[in-house]
Structures are given as structure tokens and as C-alpha cells.
Tab-separated table of C-alpha atoms in Angstrom:
chain	number	residue	atom	x	y	z
A	1	MET	CA	-94.525	-1.221	-23.901
A	2	LYS	CA	-97.312	-1.533	-26.445
A	3	SER	CA	-99.085	1.773	-25.592
A	4	LYS	CA	-98.665	4.665	-28.228
A	5	ILE	CA	-96.805	7.057	-25.685
A	6	ASN	CA	-94.594	5.214	-23.280
A	7	LEU	CA	-93.609	7.238	-20.472
A	8	TYR	CA	-90.927	5.010	-19.190
A	9	LEU	CA	-89.106	5.176	-22.902
A	10	ILE	CA	-89.492	9.151	-22.930
A	11	GLU	CA	-87.863	9.157	-19.383
A	12	PHE	CA	-85.174	6.641	-20.616
A	13	ALA	CA	-84.903	8.855	-23.864
A	14	ILE	CA	-84.320	11.951	-21.700
A	15	ASN	CA	-81.646	10.208	-19.626
A	16	SER	CA	-79.895	9.057	-22.488
A	17	LEU	CA	-79.741	12.553	-24.014
A	18	LEU	CA	-78.360	13.731	-20.638
A	19	ARG	CA	-75.653	11.152	-20.519
A	20	GLN	CA	-74.170	12.565	-23.912
A	21	LYS	CA	-75.230	15.970	-22.775
A	22	PHE	CA	-72.160	17.847	-24.497
A	23	LYS	CA	-72.709	16.330	-27.700
A	24	ASN	CA	-76.464	16.863	-27.645
A	25	ILE	CA	-76.201	20.567	-26.309
A	26	PHE	CA	-73.809	21.282	-29.340
A	27	ILE	CA	-76.376	19.623	-31.877
A	28	LEU	CA	-79.117	21.574	-30.165
A	29	MET	CA	-77.297	24.758	-30.451
A	30	VAL	CA	-76.686	24.344	-34.157
A	31	LEU	CA	-80.338	23.367	-34.588
A	32	ILE	CA	-81.463	26.568	-32.786
A	33	PHE	CA	-79.082	28.735	-34.645
A	34	LEU	CA	-80.542	27.276	-38.181
A	35	THR	CA	-83.959	27.668	-37.276
A	36	SER	CA	-83.546	30.999	-36.046
A	37	LEU	CA	-81.909	32.202	-39.006
A	38	LEU	CA	-84.315	30.539	-41.363
A	39	ALA	CA	-87.167	31.959	-39.417
A	40	SER	CA	-85.903	35.448	-39.281
A	41	ILE	CA	-85.304	35.261	-42.885
A	42	PHE	CA	-88.846	34.427	-43.875
A	43	PHE	CA	-90.319	36.697	-40.930
A	44	ILE	CA	-88.355	39.714	-42.405
A	45	SER	CA	-89.403	38.929	-45.940
A	46	ASN	CA	-93.063	38.363	-45.200
A	47	SER	CA	-93.347	41.577	-43.183
A	48	ILE	CA	-91.494	43.490	-45.670
A	49	LYS	CA	-93.824	42.288	-48.433
A	50	HIS	CA	-96.876	42.878	-46.308
A	51	GLU	CA	-95.653	46.716	-46.080
A	52	LEU	CA	-94.657	46.736	-49.636
A	53	ASN	CA	-98.131	45.694	-50.739
A	54	SER	CA	-99.808	48.161	-48.520
A	55	THR	CA	-97.712	50.814	-50.091
A	56	LEU	CA	-98.461	49.728	-53.506
A	57	ARG	CA	-102.031	50.076	-52.920
A	58	THR	CA	-101.727	53.924	-52.217
A	59	LEU	CA	-99.793	54.670	-55.603
A	60	PRO	CA	-101.380	56.983	-58.028
A	61	GLN	CA	-102.836	55.595	-61.153
A	62	ILE	CA	-101.026	57.577	-63.307
A	63	THR	CA	-97.973	60.174	-62.830
A	64	ILE	CA	-96.929	62.542	-65.232
A	65	GLN	CA	-93.283	63.938	-65.087
A	66	LYS	CA	-91.707	66.271	-67.548
A	67	LEU	CA	-88.361	65.374	-68.760
A	68	LYS	CA	-85.669	67.692	-70.135
A	69	ALA	CA	-82.175	66.214	-71.068
A	70	GLY	CA	-83.406	62.955	-69.665
A	71	ARG	CA	-83.898	64.507	-66.213
A	72	HIS	CA	-86.966	65.267	-64.157
A	73	TYR	CA	-87.956	68.889	-64.871
A	74	ASP	CA	-90.767	71.176	-63.573
A	75	MET	CA	-94.131	71.312	-65.167
A	76	ASN	CA	-96.533	74.253	-65.779
A	77	LEU	CA	-99.778	74.349	-63.686
A	78	SER	CA	-101.762	75.052	-66.833
A	79	ASP	CA	-101.162	71.440	-68.270
A	80	VAL	CA	-103.574	70.262	-65.408
A	81	ASP	CA	-106.532	71.691	-67.346
A	82	GLU	CA	-105.358	70.175	-70.530
A	83	ILE	CA	-105.275	66.829	-68.919
A	84	LEU	CA	-108.797	67.046	-67.327
A	85	ASN	CA	-110.189	67.412	-70.774
A	86	ILE	CA	-109.021	64.001	-71.601
A	87	ALA	CA	-112.027	61.490	-71.763
A	88	GLY	CA	-111.669	59.146	-68.881
A	89	VAL	CA	-109.896	61.238	-66.579
A	90	SER	CA	-111.816	61.898	-63.318
A	91	ASP	CA	-109.177	64.286	-61.620
A	92	ALA	CA	-105.665	65.731	-62.349
A	93	ILE	CA	-103.925	66.799	-59.268
A	94	PRO	CA	-100.696	68.951	-59.273
A	95	ARG	CA	-98.107	67.848	-56.917
A	96	VAL	CA	-95.127	69.742	-55.348
A	97	TRP	CA	-92.607	67.444	-53.889
A	98	GLY	CA	-88.972	66.629	-53.860
A	99	TYR	CA	-86.046	65.443	-51.658
A	100	TYR	CA	-83.786	67.630	-49.467
A	101	TYR	CA	-80.411	66.498	-48.567
A	102	PHE	CA	-79.660	66.704	-44.826
A	103	ALA	CA	-75.849	66.664	-44.900
A	104	ASN	CA	-75.633	66.213	-40.979
A	105	MET	CA	-76.698	62.796	-41.383
A	106	GLY	CA	-76.032	62.159	-44.899
A	107	THR	CA	-79.706	61.262	-45.970
A	108	ASN	CA	-82.752	62.659	-47.667
A	109	PHE	CA	-85.903	64.089	-46.342
A	110	SER	CA	-89.012	63.667	-48.605
A	111	ILE	CA	-90.782	67.042	-48.805
A	112	ILE	CA	-94.505	67.113	-49.986
A	113	GLY	CA	-96.287	70.372	-50.503
A	114	ILE	CA	-99.809	70.535	-49.328
A	115	ASP	CA	-102.869	72.630	-50.337
A	116	GLU	CA	-105.633	71.682	-48.069
A	117	PHE	CA	-108.209	73.218	-50.546
A	118	GLU	CA	-107.093	70.922	-53.472
A	119	ASN	CA	-108.145	67.075	-53.688
A	120	GLN	CA	-105.396	64.714	-52.273
A	121	TYR	CA	-104.036	61.812	-54.404
A	122	LYS	CA	-103.939	59.310	-51.550
A	123	GLU	CA	-105.943	58.676	-48.255
A	124	THR	CA	-102.793	59.375	-46.159
A	125	LEU	CA	-102.774	63.049	-47.039
A	126	VAL	CA	-106.406	63.183	-46.779
A	127	GLU	CA	-106.216	62.345	-43.122
A	128	ALA	CA	-103.249	64.600	-42.796
A	129	THR	CA	-105.277	67.720	-44.126
A	130	LYS	CA	-108.384	66.462	-41.675
A	131	THR	CA	-105.931	66.459	-38.554
A	132	ASN	CA	-103.833	69.402	-39.395
A	133	ASP	CA	-104.737	73.009	-40.460
A	134	PHE	CA	-102.345	73.693	-43.332
A	135	THR	CA	-103.565	77.417	-43.606
A	136	LYS	CA	-102.626	78.210	-39.986
A	137	ALA	CA	-99.389	76.236	-40.863
A	138	LEU	CA	-98.916	78.674	-43.558
A	139	ASP	CA	-99.402	81.628	-41.451
A	140	GLU	CA	-97.245	80.326	-38.555
A	141	ASN	CA	-94.516	79.089	-41.230
A	142	SER	CA	-94.561	75.402	-39.726
A	143	MET	CA	-94.134	71.893	-40.962
A	144	ILE	CA	-95.547	68.459	-40.002
A	145	VAL	CA	-92.778	65.885	-40.120
A	146	GLY	CA	-92.489	62.196	-40.028
A	147	GLU	CA	-91.324	60.329	-36.853
A	148	GLY	CA	-88.012	59.469	-38.392
A	149	VAL	CA	-87.580	63.193	-39.371
A	150	LYS	CA	-88.563	64.372	-35.987
A	151	LYS	CA	-85.884	61.963	-34.300
A	152	ALA	CA	-83.127	63.140	-36.804
A	153	LEU	CA	-83.745	66.684	-36.222
A	154	GLU	CA	-83.882	66.346	-32.561
A	155	GLU	CA	-80.582	64.524	-32.556
A	156	ASN	CA	-78.932	67.512	-34.391
A	157	TYR	CA	-80.550	69.939	-31.877
A	158	TYR	CA	-83.370	70.951	-34.090
A	159	LYS	CA	-86.101	70.499	-31.736
A	160	GLU	CA	-88.666	73.751	-32.473
A	161	TYR	CA	-87.649	74.523	-35.891
A	162	PHE	CA	-85.368	73.639	-38.895
A	163	ASN	CA	-83.305	75.916	-41.323
A	164	PHE	CA	-83.805	74.862	-44.959
A	165	ILE	CA	-80.940	76.000	-47.208
A	166	LYS	CA	-82.757	77.224	-50.552
A	167	PRO	CA	-81.127	77.197	-54.249
A	168	ASP	CA	-79.856	80.717	-53.873
A	169	GLY	CA	-77.942	79.805	-50.664
A	170	THR	CA	-80.263	81.771	-48.326
A	171	PHE	CA	-82.201	80.083	-45.322
A	172	LYS	CA	-85.811	79.420	-44.785
A	173	LYS	CA	-86.782	78.913	-41.211
A	174	VAL	CA	-89.771	76.534	-40.674
A	175	ASN	CA	-91.240	75.580	-37.353
A	176	ILE	CA	-91.998	72.183	-36.521
A	177	GLY	CA	-95.554	72.151	-35.890
A	178	GLY	CA	-96.486	68.336	-35.226
A	179	VAL	CA	-95.819	64.776	-36.313
A	180	PHE	CA	-96.989	62.776	-39.311
A	181	LYS	CA	-97.844	59.396	-38.828
A	182	ALA	CA	-99.291	57.083	-41.987
A	183	SER	CA	-100.247	53.648	-41.931
A	184	THR	CA	-97.341	52.347	-43.209
A	185	ASN	CA	-93.707	53.362	-41.965
A	186	LEU	CA	-92.166	53.173	-45.456
A	187	GLU	CA	-94.532	55.863	-46.429
A	188	SER	CA	-94.075	58.340	-43.498
A	189	ASN	CA	-90.691	57.863	-41.844
A	190	ASP	CA	-88.654	60.392	-43.831
A	191	THR	CA	-91.609	62.570	-44.678
A	192	ILE	CA	-92.099	66.489	-44.306
A	193	LEU	CA	-95.643	67.770	-44.977
A	194	LEU	CA	-95.666	71.558	-45.286
A	195	PRO	CA	-97.847	74.113	-47.106
A	196	LYS	CA	-97.429	74.202	-50.898
A	197	GLN	CA	-96.146	77.847	-50.962
A	198	ILE	CA	-93.412	77.099	-48.513
A	199	ALA	CA	-92.301	74.187	-50.342
A	200	LEU	CA	-92.278	76.008	-53.530
A	201	GLU	CA	-89.919	78.560	-51.780
A	202	ILE	CA	-87.664	75.896	-50.397
A	203	PHE	CA	-87.220	74.212	-53.911
A	204	GLY	CA	-86.729	77.499	-55.661
A	205	MET	CA	-89.694	77.215	-58.043
A	206	GLU	CA	-92.022	79.667	-59.428
A	207	GLU	CA	-95.632	79.899	-58.135
A	208	ASP	CA	-97.046	78.557	-61.528
A	209	LYS	CA	-94.607	75.552	-61.719
A	210	ILE	CA	-95.191	72.153	-60.173
A	211	THR	CA	-93.359	69.014	-59.775
A	212	ASP	CA	-95.649	66.588	-61.627
A	213	ILE	CA	-99.367	65.608	-62.111
A	214	VAL	CA	-101.192	62.706	-60.601
A	215	VAL	CA	-103.890	61.319	-62.784
A	216	LYS	CA	-107.212	59.530	-61.500
A	217	VAL	CA	-109.250	57.490	-63.962
A	218	ALA	CA	-112.747	56.732	-63.502
A	219	ASN	CA	-112.405	53.115	-64.811
A	220	PRO	CA	-109.351	51.212	-63.896
A	221	GLU	CA	-109.561	49.178	-67.035
A	222	GLU	CA	-109.017	52.237	-69.168
A	223	ILE	CA	-105.637	53.465	-67.391
A	224	LEU	CA	-103.478	52.105	-70.165
A	225	THR	CA	-105.775	53.976	-72.833
A	226	VAL	CA	-105.722	57.154	-70.839
A	227	ALA	CA	-102.023	56.866	-70.456
A	228	SER	CA	-101.421	56.616	-74.208
A	229	LYS	CA	-103.607	59.671	-74.905
A	230	ILE	CA	-101.554	61.808	-72.247
A	231	GLN	CA	-98.467	60.495	-74.052
A	232	ILE	CA	-99.673	61.864	-77.283
A	233	ILE	CA	-100.360	65.083	-75.931
A	234	PHE	CA	-97.100	65.547	-74.022
A	235	PRO	CA	-94.493	63.389	-75.976
A	236	ASP	CA	-91.698	64.695	-74.125
A	237	ALA	CA	-93.229	63.505	-70.613
A	238	ARG	CA	-92.614	60.418	-68.820
A	239	VAL	CA	-96.058	58.747	-68.067
A	240	ILE	CA	-95.896	56.269	-65.485
A	241	THR	CA	-98.818	53.837	-64.391
A	242	ASN	CA	-99.313	52.125	-61.108
A	243	LYS	CA	-98.331	48.931	-62.891
A	244	ASP	CA	-95.165	50.384	-63.726
A	245	LEU	CA	-94.329	51.358	-60.340
A	246	GLU	CA	-95.629	47.849	-59.049
A	247	ILE	CA	-93.219	46.076	-61.313
A	248	SER	CA	-90.265	48.407	-60.269
A	249	TYR	CA	-90.918	47.845	-56.468
A	250	GLN	CA	-91.254	44.121	-57.114
A	251	ASN	CA	-87.883	43.954	-59.042
A	252	ILE	CA	-86.173	45.962	-56.152
A	253	PHE	CA	-87.678	43.380	-53.704
A	254	ASP	CA	-86.874	40.212	-55.658
A	255	TYR	CA	-83.198	41.532	-56.173
A	256	LYS	CA	-82.871	41.990	-52.488
A	257	SER	CA	-84.455	38.659	-51.762
A	258	GLY	CA	-81.729	37.083	-53.591
A	259	ILE	CA	-79.433	37.885	-50.723
A	260	PHE	CA	-81.868	36.137	-48.397
A	261	LEU	CA	-82.029	33.084	-50.413
A	262	ALA	CA	-78.370	32.685	-50.441
A	263	LEU	CA	-78.586	32.882	-46.763
A	264	PHE	CA	-81.365	30.242	-46.916
A	265	VAL	CA	-79.528	27.890	-49.168
A	266	VAL	CA	-76.387	28.122	-46.781
A	267	SER	CA	-78.412	27.499	-43.843
A	268	ILE	CA	-80.146	24.401	-45.665
A	269	PHE	CA	-76.777	23.000	-46.656
A	270	THR	CA	-75.321	23.314	-43.246
A	271	PHE	CA	-78.402	21.592	-41.797
A	272	PHE	CA	-78.203	18.705	-44.270
A	273	ILE	CA	-74.457	18.320	-43.536
A	274	ILE	CA	-75.626	17.460	-39.924
A	275	VAL	CA	-78.324	15.167	-41.087
A	276	TYR	CA	-75.894	13.293	-43.510
A	277	ASP	CA	-73.485	12.887	-40.695
A	278	LYS	CA	-76.083	11.496	-38.417
A	279	ALA	CA	-77.620	9.232	-41.171
A	280	SER	CA	-74.213	7.890	-42.239
A	281	GLY	CA	-73.801	5.748	-39.183
A	282	MET	CA	-73.757	5.736	-35.387
A	283	SER	CA	-71.026	5.629	-33.223
A	284	SER	CA	-69.689	2.489	-31.564
A	285	GLU	CA	-70.763	3.370	-28.191
A	286	GLU	CA	-74.462	4.026	-29.607
A	287	LYS	CA	-74.377	0.617	-31.298
A	288	ARG	CA	-73.186	-1.000	-28.073
A	289	GLU	CA	-75.985	0.623	-26.206
A	290	ILE	CA	-78.517	-0.726	-28.645
A	291	GLY	CA	-76.925	-4.266	-28.367
A	292	VAL	CA	-77.326	-4.119	-24.339
A	293	LEU	CA	-80.849	-3.063	-24.809
A	294	LYS	CA	-81.629	-5.822	-27.156
A	295	ALA	CA	-79.981	-8.346	-24.671
A	296	LEU	CA	-82.341	-7.017	-21.916
A	297	GLY	CA	-85.150	-7.868	-24.054
A	298	TRP	CA	-86.001	-4.779	-25.847
A	299	LYS	CA	-87.547	-5.312	-29.242
A	300	ILE	CA	-86.683	-3.472	-32.444
A	301	GLU	CA	-89.735	-1.658	-32.068
A	302	ASP	CA	-88.800	-0.284	-28.648
A	303	VAL	CA	-85.423	0.678	-29.726
A	304	LEU	CA	-86.941	2.682	-32.626
A	305	LYS	CA	-89.476	4.462	-30.250
A	306	GLU	CA	-86.722	5.229	-27.940
A	307	LYS	CA	-84.660	6.788	-30.593
A	308	PHE	CA	-87.596	8.596	-32.109
A	309	TYR	CA	-88.345	10.093	-28.754
A	310	GLU	CA	-84.601	11.336	-28.387
A	311	SER	CA	-84.518	12.843	-31.782
A	312	PHE	CA	-87.932	14.325	-31.511
A	313	ILE	CA	-87.108	16.029	-28.111
A	314	ILE	CA	-83.955	17.731	-29.272
A	315	SER	CA	-85.335	18.576	-32.686
A	316	PHE	CA	-88.577	19.941	-31.369
A	317	LEU	CA	-86.881	21.877	-28.844
A	318	GLY	CA	-84.379	23.310	-31.286
A	319	TYR	CA	-87.563	24.282	-33.463
A	320	ILE	CA	-89.362	25.886	-30.660
A	321	ILE	CA	-86.583	27.820	-29.259
A	322	GLY	CA	-85.314	28.884	-32.763
A	323	ILE	CA	-88.886	30.247	-33.745
A	324	LEU	CA	-89.175	32.251	-30.234
A	325	ILE	CA	-85.513	33.591	-30.825
A	326	ALA	CA	-86.380	34.738	-34.438
A	327	LEU	CA	-89.762	36.360	-33.239
A	328	SER	CA	-87.791	38.234	-30.541
A	329	PHE	CA	-85.026	39.171	-33.042
A	330	VAL	CA	-87.375	40.398	-35.699
A	331	TYR	CA	-90.225	41.792	-34.013
A	332	ILE	CA	-88.668	43.089	-30.632
A	333	PHE	CA	-85.252	44.099	-31.763
A	334	ASN	CA	-86.223	44.959	-35.239
A	335	ALA	CA	-83.760	42.663	-37.147
A	336	PRO	CA	-80.483	44.681	-36.874
A	337	LEU	CA	-78.263	43.912	-39.842
A	338	LEU	CA	-80.752	41.612	-41.500
A	339	ASN	CA	-83.354	44.414	-41.871
A	340	ASN	CA	-80.846	46.616	-43.468
A	341	ILE	CA	-80.654	44.320	-46.605
A	342	PHE	CA	-84.220	45.412	-47.623
A	343	THR	CA	-84.484	49.144	-45.910
A	344	GLY	CA	-80.881	50.149	-46.386
A	345	TYR	CA	-78.302	51.997	-44.232
A	346	SER	CA	-79.816	55.405	-44.141
A	347	GLU	CA	-80.129	56.770	-40.673
A	348	LEU	CA	-83.905	57.478	-40.983
A	349	LYS	CA	-84.433	53.591	-42.070
A	350	THR	CA	-82.879	52.155	-38.936
A	351	ASP	CA	-86.052	53.252	-36.933
A	352	PHE	CA	-88.418	51.225	-39.476
A	353	GLU	CA	-90.470	48.926	-37.354
A	354	LEU	CA	-91.457	45.730	-39.037
A	355	PRO	CA	-95.158	45.091	-38.899
A	356	PHE	CA	-95.967	41.737	-36.986
A	357	ILE	CA	-96.961	39.142	-39.601
A	358	ILE	CA	-97.106	35.464	-38.801
A	359	ASP	CA	-97.556	33.424	-41.917
A	360	TYR	CA	-98.415	29.827	-40.713
A	361	ASN	CA	-97.190	28.336	-43.762
A	362	THR	CA	-93.898	29.412	-42.985
A	363	LEU	CA	-93.913	27.741	-39.473
A	364	PHE	CA	-95.035	24.477	-41.117
A	365	LEU	CA	-92.287	24.869	-43.860
A	366	ILE	CA	-89.543	25.494	-41.274
A	367	PHE	CA	-90.884	22.649	-39.138
A	368	PHE	CA	-91.150	20.267	-41.883
A	369	LEU	CA	-87.550	21.242	-43.127
A	370	THR	CA	-86.117	20.403	-39.805
A	371	VAL	CA	-87.946	18.057	-37.250
A	372	PRO	CA	-88.843	15.295	-39.537
A	373	ILE	CA	-85.747	15.150	-41.365
A	374	TYR	CA	-83.488	15.218	-38.217
A	375	ILE	CA	-85.848	12.375	-36.890
A	376	ALA	CA	-85.482	10.364	-39.933
A	377	SER	CA	-81.527	10.880	-39.872
A	378	THR	CA	-81.517	9.287	-36.345
A	379	ILE	CA	-84.201	6.514	-36.786
A	380	ILE	CA	-82.518	5.142	-40.159
A	381	PRO	CA	-79.108	4.217	-38.810
A	382	SER	CA	-80.877	3.043	-35.393
A	383	TRP	CA	-83.026	0.559	-37.364
A	384	ARG	CA	-79.827	-0.633	-39.141
A	385	SER	CA	-78.342	-1.376	-35.751
A	386	ALA	CA	-81.302	-2.847	-34.282
A	387	THR	CA	-81.861	-5.195	-37.000
A	388	ILE	CA	-78.071	-6.601	-36.549
A	389	GLU	CA	-77.955	-9.829	-34.150
A	390	THR	CA	-77.056	-8.901	-30.670
A	391	ASP	CA	-73.866	-10.731	-30.302
A	392	LYS	CA	-72.570	-9.182	-33.249
A	393	VAL	CA	-73.201	-5.768	-32.058
A	394	LEU	CA	-71.726	-6.507	-28.693
A	395	ARG	CA	-68.585	-7.814	-30.315
């Protein structure tokens, strides 16, 4: 019994677990549940954070929005020329965009007006103009929709076209010309791309009006300086930098992460209750078993090895099964309920697919939070019982 891995001890440990199978199955199920819950929390958080960071990289450097009575208001198209004259500005792109409330599903579509002859403010729209002819879309009165929008419209029997309700109460029929797919689902799932003239008509805006202006700065170090100059020229406007948007996104993420943190604390607390119960002492039957083994000639070292094998088998099995369940739950079934904590309960958000992101630090963290601690909770009381004289244990 002096070899590092003793197959006889492993066999004995397995048989020992089987002798108390109901108790050990219960412990295994609890370990699997806690491990899968912890892993699911981390997997969802890592995937959402990856998607969020990918989205942040596509945000405009500076966005200018007109405010009236504290509300977002239309800007004049002529304001673009005034911004282009500011030193440090490499481009100023007028945007026509907004939200359209789809009452049948109680959700909002994000509508973006596209003019393929203008510069686009992000790569996703550049790719969209390359793969779709928006001049033809204007002639054919059609639009390009995100995958979530496409599904939502089909569920409500809009398979070939959709009737937008304009501010004056009249209808605007627009054909569905294709499906829009961006690099991130957060960006494209609820999006509708259509020619800018059609977007202006749907929103009831005049041709010389725009929603806001996106500004590109040649030197990223001068973003704050350029933003200050714009604020002086347009004192009634709200000038938003990409840093402001990043902080806002991060605050939302951190707020919702607090709910996950609460689940994490509850899971860890439950696990340590089990550990405390195991470490507080052994049952009389387990003590008697150790006494019998010592009477048969087992050394303290052999007893501890056997208990190590027992605890390792059950904890490692719980860890592996828990991780596999979490992977399936998050990346195959898309984490129902837990996913909604971050993405919300909108009908369009239910189709958001979490990107497959595996952080090995997370796997190691969960492993060290479960397996070694459970092993220690078994070894310590076993060592205490094994050091007691055999006759006392048997009595």
C-alpha cells in the first residue's frame, strides 16, 4: 500500500460509496446542482461581457443630440457643415433612426435609415450597404430586418411586408427585402434597415431634419477637446462621447450582475453548510468502520488515502457533471430564466444567443471552490477518528 495510487484502495472506496449509496447520491446531486448553478452564472456573465465589449467597440466616438424641454428633438441637416469646420473633426455623419413600437408583441423595433452614398458610422452598416442595394430598396419600397424582427413579423403573419403606422395615423406598407445579420446579436436582433427617405416618412420627419449626428475624430486623444468645442457651438445639445456610453453600459451590467452575485453567495453559503456538516464530525457507523480497518492492520495513512479517494470521486464527479450541465444549459438551451436577468423579457430578446466563451480561470475557480474544500471536509474528521485508539473507537 505504499504506491502513490493504490487500485485496491480505489476499489474499496467505490464499494464504500455504494454501501451508503442513498446518502452519497444525495450529496452528489447537491454538488451537481451547486456546481452547475455557479458555472451557469459565470458562463452567462462572461458571454454577456464579451458581447458587450464587442458592441462597445462599434460605438461612435461622439454623438450629438438636440434637446428640447429635456427631450430628444430633431436636428437640422445643415448643422453637419458647421461641425465639419471644427478642427480635429474628420467626419460628421447625419443619422435618421428611432424606435417603432410593435403593439402585437409589446416590443420596440430599432429603425435605422440608410443612405448608401453617405459614409457609415460603423462597420456593420458598411457591410450592410455592400451586401444590399438600398437604391433598389427605395425603388421597391423594401427593408432589411434583423433575425429577431423577421421571426416576430412571421409569428404575426407579416411574411412579405409590414404596415407601419405613421404619426398622422396613415399606413406605410414596406416589403421585407432580406435579413440583416451583424457580428453581435445585441446589435442586430431587433434592427430594421431601410432607405433614409422611407425612415423619414415613417417617423413623420421633414427631409431637412435628422435624428442626431455622429462625429469622427482623427486623433482619439482629442475626443474630449472636440466634444467641448461642439458643446460651445451647440449649448442646447447633448454631446455624448464613447467613454460616456461605455460607463453607462458598464453601470447597467454591474447593476444586473448584483443579482448574479446574490445567487453566487447563496450557492456558496449552501455549499459551506454541507462542508461544515461533514467537517463537524463523522457518524458512529463511519467511526466504527475506521476502527475495524485499523484492527485489520490498516495504517492511518491508508485510512486517509481511502477517504481521500472517496471524497475525490464524489466531488470530482459532481464537478464534471455540473460543468457539463451548465455548458448545455447556457450554450445549447440558451439559459432560460437566468439569461433574462441580463437581456430582459422582451419578445425579441428571447432569441438572443449567448456566444460560446470559455474562461479557464472560471473553471479553475469553481474547481477550487468545490473539490478541494469538500475533500478537506472529509479528510479532517477522518484523521481525527483514525488517530483515536482502536479499542476506544470500537467501543
